[in-house]
Amino acid sequence: MQKLLLVVLVAFGCLTLTSAQNLQSPSTFLGYDIGTQFSRHHQVVDYFKSVAEAVPNNVKIEQYGTTNERRALILAYISSEENIKNLETICENNLKNTGLLEGNPTNTDVAIVWLSYNVHGNEASSSEAAMLTLYKLLTERKDLLENTVVIIDPGINPDGRDRYVNWYNETKSTPYDIDQQASEHKEPWPGGRPNHYLFDLNRDWAWVTQIETQERLKVYNKWMPHIHVDFHEQGPNEPYYFAPAAEPFHEIISDWQRDFQTLIGKNHAKYFDAEGWLFFTRERFDLFYPSYGDTYPTYMGAIGMTYEQGGHGMSGLGILNDEGHVLTLVERLTHHTVTGLSTVEMASKNAKQLNTEFAKFFDNSDLKYKSYVVKGNQDKINSLKNLLNKHEIKFENANNGKVSGYDYTNGKQGTMSVDNNSLVIHTNQPKGKMIKVLFEPNAKLNDSLTYDITAWSVPYAYGLDALASTSKVSSTKTYEGKMPTVLSKAYGYVSKWNSLKDAQFLADLLKHDFKVRFTEKPFSSNGEKFDRGSLIITQGDNKQLEDFLGLLNQLKQKHKQDLTQINSGFSQTTPDIGSPDIKLVNKQNVAVLSGEGTSSLSYGEIWHFFEQQLHYPLTSINTDNLSRTNLSKYNVLIIPNGYYGSVLNDTNMQKIKDWVQAGGKVIAIDGALRSFAGKDGFSLKYKSSDNNNSNDNLTPYAEREREYTNNLITGAIFKTKIDNTHPMAFGYSKDYFTLKLGSSAYDLLGSGYNVGHLADTKVYSGFAGKDALPNLENTLVFGEERKGSGSFIYFVDNTLFRSFWENGKLFLVNAVFFVNNNAYEL
Ligand SMILES: [Zn+2]
């Protein structure tokens, strides 16, 4: 019946030539049958807009942001006429239901379902499915909209999607070639999965480092949906995966959340069974790491789910898979459409209960830890506040006194004195469970087989002292720190050096052609003590600047930087300002390798760090061009994590060695160390594990996966001993918590500086297999090896991993600007 009506409508549209007024199917609108071509992002957006124009009483479109490459991020709100009219009230009622907004909800009968598509750009069937799902909701399944608001984000990652789609469109044969070896099935580096800065947006929900996440969370927090689905694709030989998810489940996940996942899964199964389609559930995709499109919503009270269709970037419009089946885009998007509609159906059927159970999730009076208290460097505290604000988590300042509880620094019970600069985060607030997930010292893991890292505890990541208290810590509403003062004429000005914010200040000074010094030894002047790494800006060094003091005040204001005035170059305790131990910071020309061989994620982290955080220029050199590159133009070459077997061949290796000999600095990260370890002339040595007791290999076949985990480290936190007299560690204390991502281990450098090393293997948080641990004892974490006038600088642990380990970022800045400061003149 409804189909018939549509035919009439379309016919009517043709007659009046105002087709924009009518609801069109995606195929009619696009001019090709959906699934027979990949639609570019703007076409998807245009389709959504055309639908909103055609049925404005049922669909509202909102642009909530713009990507790095200036593509629109949009949401569509789809519901009955009545609900669309009351959208604001429904939204408010929902927030009242959770306690996030004060007052009692007037009505909580409406379910809110949020469907997110194409977070991984090259899992490209899902934005196509978004269009068809929108259309079917407004035609075949309009009944569901009576008590459901559906929010559709047709493309979380448009830059990645278009990278994939444009590449595919320009590469594919006509008709498409189903041969797996055809070039249309071989995506080139870096692939369409990540966003512009090559971040995996499905690892960014909790850390909010990317513009797409930042803009999305603002709306997400306003809506707090009851169900959130993240649509993905897996390899072309896999069938379909849907909820319920696999173990481990994080312990805060409620029985209701588990049960409802099963309920939804069974509904999907009904549709899949009817068609004879294959699927699997309860395996592989777990609910633990908080930064996914399923876990983050789950920890915010929703039923958060990942759906995975077989397909992915290698599948194109059609591919012959290993089972002899020709998997087409049409098939892929059809499955995603079915699960999307089935999800909305279950929401609609259970709208009342969804609301009741959703409200219960936000009662956090039972959580073990009542307050988390953190203290330390003010910049780091501010940086943490910034993160909490993005999640709309409330915090206060501690009242003076002592608190006792679990001490993060020692990993045991202890006490900590706090004052009103210390931050207190109480868990008895609506987002208490998310607070627990982000802060808890050691997340409880009921199964070690997980898909991702097992440790992320925020106090370690931010380099703050912390204590978790089982009783509520006394606090008052946040007070704002003192306003920065204005500098007057003096001999010079000193800035401390502890945080990324200090580094940003330095980068800006250099950009404005300030001559800046840093001290390699502590000194005191004007009654204050300054640690290694402190920056010194003197009037005398900067005569070339027209308005030195004006400009310095301007930058000080901009960065809210505290500077201490000193009135003489004569220090109370040496070194004096003119001492050889106080050196000029040379402007560094920094290059980074990109392209084939590099890990696109690691390259992206470095790119994003320099461009969006440090704001310091960076030249990207493609590995294909390394042999033809004139390295003498750069002081620093960063080699991201990667596999450089063919890139760092004998010729290129010699070239790099010669350049270092002449004064260049190589900064090698994680896997890049393999290219130097054990090689002629390097002190860096790979530490092989001596646990290969193959004589007792009687592990049953069924146990193979679990046995394997004994050798794994899947993101665990260790305490690292730091030599903070070395310039690479200026601004750090003697202990530093590092996030170890794997079991690779390197011996301490025989010649060179062991700036950071693991003295013991106590795991402060996360999972580390029992067989992997012994090999880590006394191994390198950060080091420097000098060659001629230059240096090789080693980062065994990647401090920029997903850009969330705030406290590790200064190591990289130190390596660039302070380590082996005798770099040659360009
Ligand atoms: Zn995916």
Short mmCIF file of N, CA, C and O in Angstrom, two decimals, residues 517-521 536 569 574-585 730 821-822:
data_model
loop_
_atom_site.label_atom_id
_atom_site.label_comp_id
_atom_site.label_asym_id
_atom_site.label_seq_id
_atom_site.Cartn_x
_atom_site.Cartn_y
_atom_site.Cartn_z
N ARG A 517 66.88 30.89 25.51
CA ARG A 517 67.88 29.97 26.06
C ARG A 517 67.21 28.94 26.97
O ARG A 517 66.10 29.17 27.45
N PHE A 518 67.88 27.83 27.14
CA PHE A 518 67.40 26.86 28.14
C PHE A 518 68.58 26.44 29.00
O PHE A 518 69.73 26.45 28.55
N THR A 519 68.29 26.09 30.23
CA THR A 519 69.38 25.75 31.13
C THR A 519 69.56 24.24 31.26
O THR A 519 68.58 23.51 31.39
N GLU A 520 70.81 23.81 31.21
CA GLU A 520 71.09 22.39 31.40
C GLU A 520 71.36 22.08 32.86
O GLU A 520 71.51 20.91 33.22
N LYS A 521 71.45 23.13 33.69
CA LYS A 521 71.66 22.91 35.13
C LYS A 521 70.66 23.76 35.89
O LYS A 521 70.30 24.85 35.44
N ILE A 536 64.90 30.83 29.22
CA ILE A 536 65.34 32.17 29.62
C ILE A 536 65.29 33.09 28.39
O ILE A 536 65.89 32.78 27.37
N GLY A 569 72.18 39.12 35.23
CA GLY A 569 72.72 37.88 34.69
C GLY A 569 73.52 37.12 35.73
O GLY A 569 73.96 36.00 35.50
N THR A 574 74.94 29.32 40.69
CA THR A 574 75.28 29.18 39.26
C THR A 574 74.47 28.06 38.63
O THR A 574 73.96 27.21 39.35
N PRO A 575 74.40 28.06 37.36
CA PRO A 575 75.07 28.90 36.37
C PRO A 575 74.47 30.32 36.24
O PRO A 575 73.29 30.51 36.46
N ASP A 576 75.35 31.24 35.85
CA ASP A 576 74.88 32.57 35.46
C ASP A 576 74.22 32.47 34.10
O ASP A 576 74.39 31.48 33.38
N ILE A 577 73.51 33.53 33.75
CA ILE A 577 72.77 33.46 32.49
C ILE A 577 73.70 33.32 31.28
O ILE A 577 73.36 32.72 30.27
N GLY A 578 74.91 33.89 31.40
CA GLY A 578 75.86 33.80 30.28
C GLY A 578 76.68 32.52 30.26
O GLY A 578 77.54 32.34 29.41
N SER A 579 76.41 31.61 31.18
CA SER A 579 77.20 30.37 31.29
C SER A 579 77.01 29.46 30.07
O SER A 579 75.94 29.44 29.46
N PRO A 580 78.04 28.70 29.73
CA PRO A 580 77.89 27.72 28.63
C PRO A 580 76.83 26.65 28.93
O PRO A 580 76.39 25.96 28.02
N ASP A 581 76.44 26.53 30.20
CA ASP A 581 75.39 25.56 30.53
C ASP A 581 73.99 26.09 30.22
O ASP A 581 73.00 25.38 30.37
N ILE A 582 73.95 27.36 29.87
CA ILE A 582 72.65 27.92 29.45
C ILE A 582 72.76 28.22 27.96
O ILE A 582 73.51 29.10 27.55
N LYS A 583 72.05 27.42 27.19
CA LYS A 583 72.31 27.41 25.74
C LYS A 583 71.16 28.01 24.95
O LYS A 583 70.00 27.95 25.39
N LEU A 584 71.49 28.52 23.79
CA LEU A 584 70.44 29.00 22.90
C LEU A 584 69.66 27.82 22.33
O LEU A 584 70.24 26.80 22.00
N VAL A 585 68.36 27.96 22.28
CA VAL A 585 67.55 26.93 21.63
C VAL A 585 67.64 27.19 20.13
O VAL A 585 67.22 28.25 19.66
N PHE A 730 64.21 16.66 30.56
CA PHE A 730 64.00 17.91 31.30
C PHE A 730 62.50 18.12 31.52
O PHE A 730 61.69 17.89 30.62
N ASN A 821 72.38 19.66 21.58
CA ASN A 821 72.04 20.98 21.06
C ASN A 821 73.12 21.59 20.16
O ASN A 821 73.01 22.72 19.73
N ASN A 822 74.15 20.82 19.86
CA ASN A 822 75.22 21.39 19.03
C ASN A 822 74.96 21.24 17.54
O ASN A 822 75.88 21.25 16.74
#
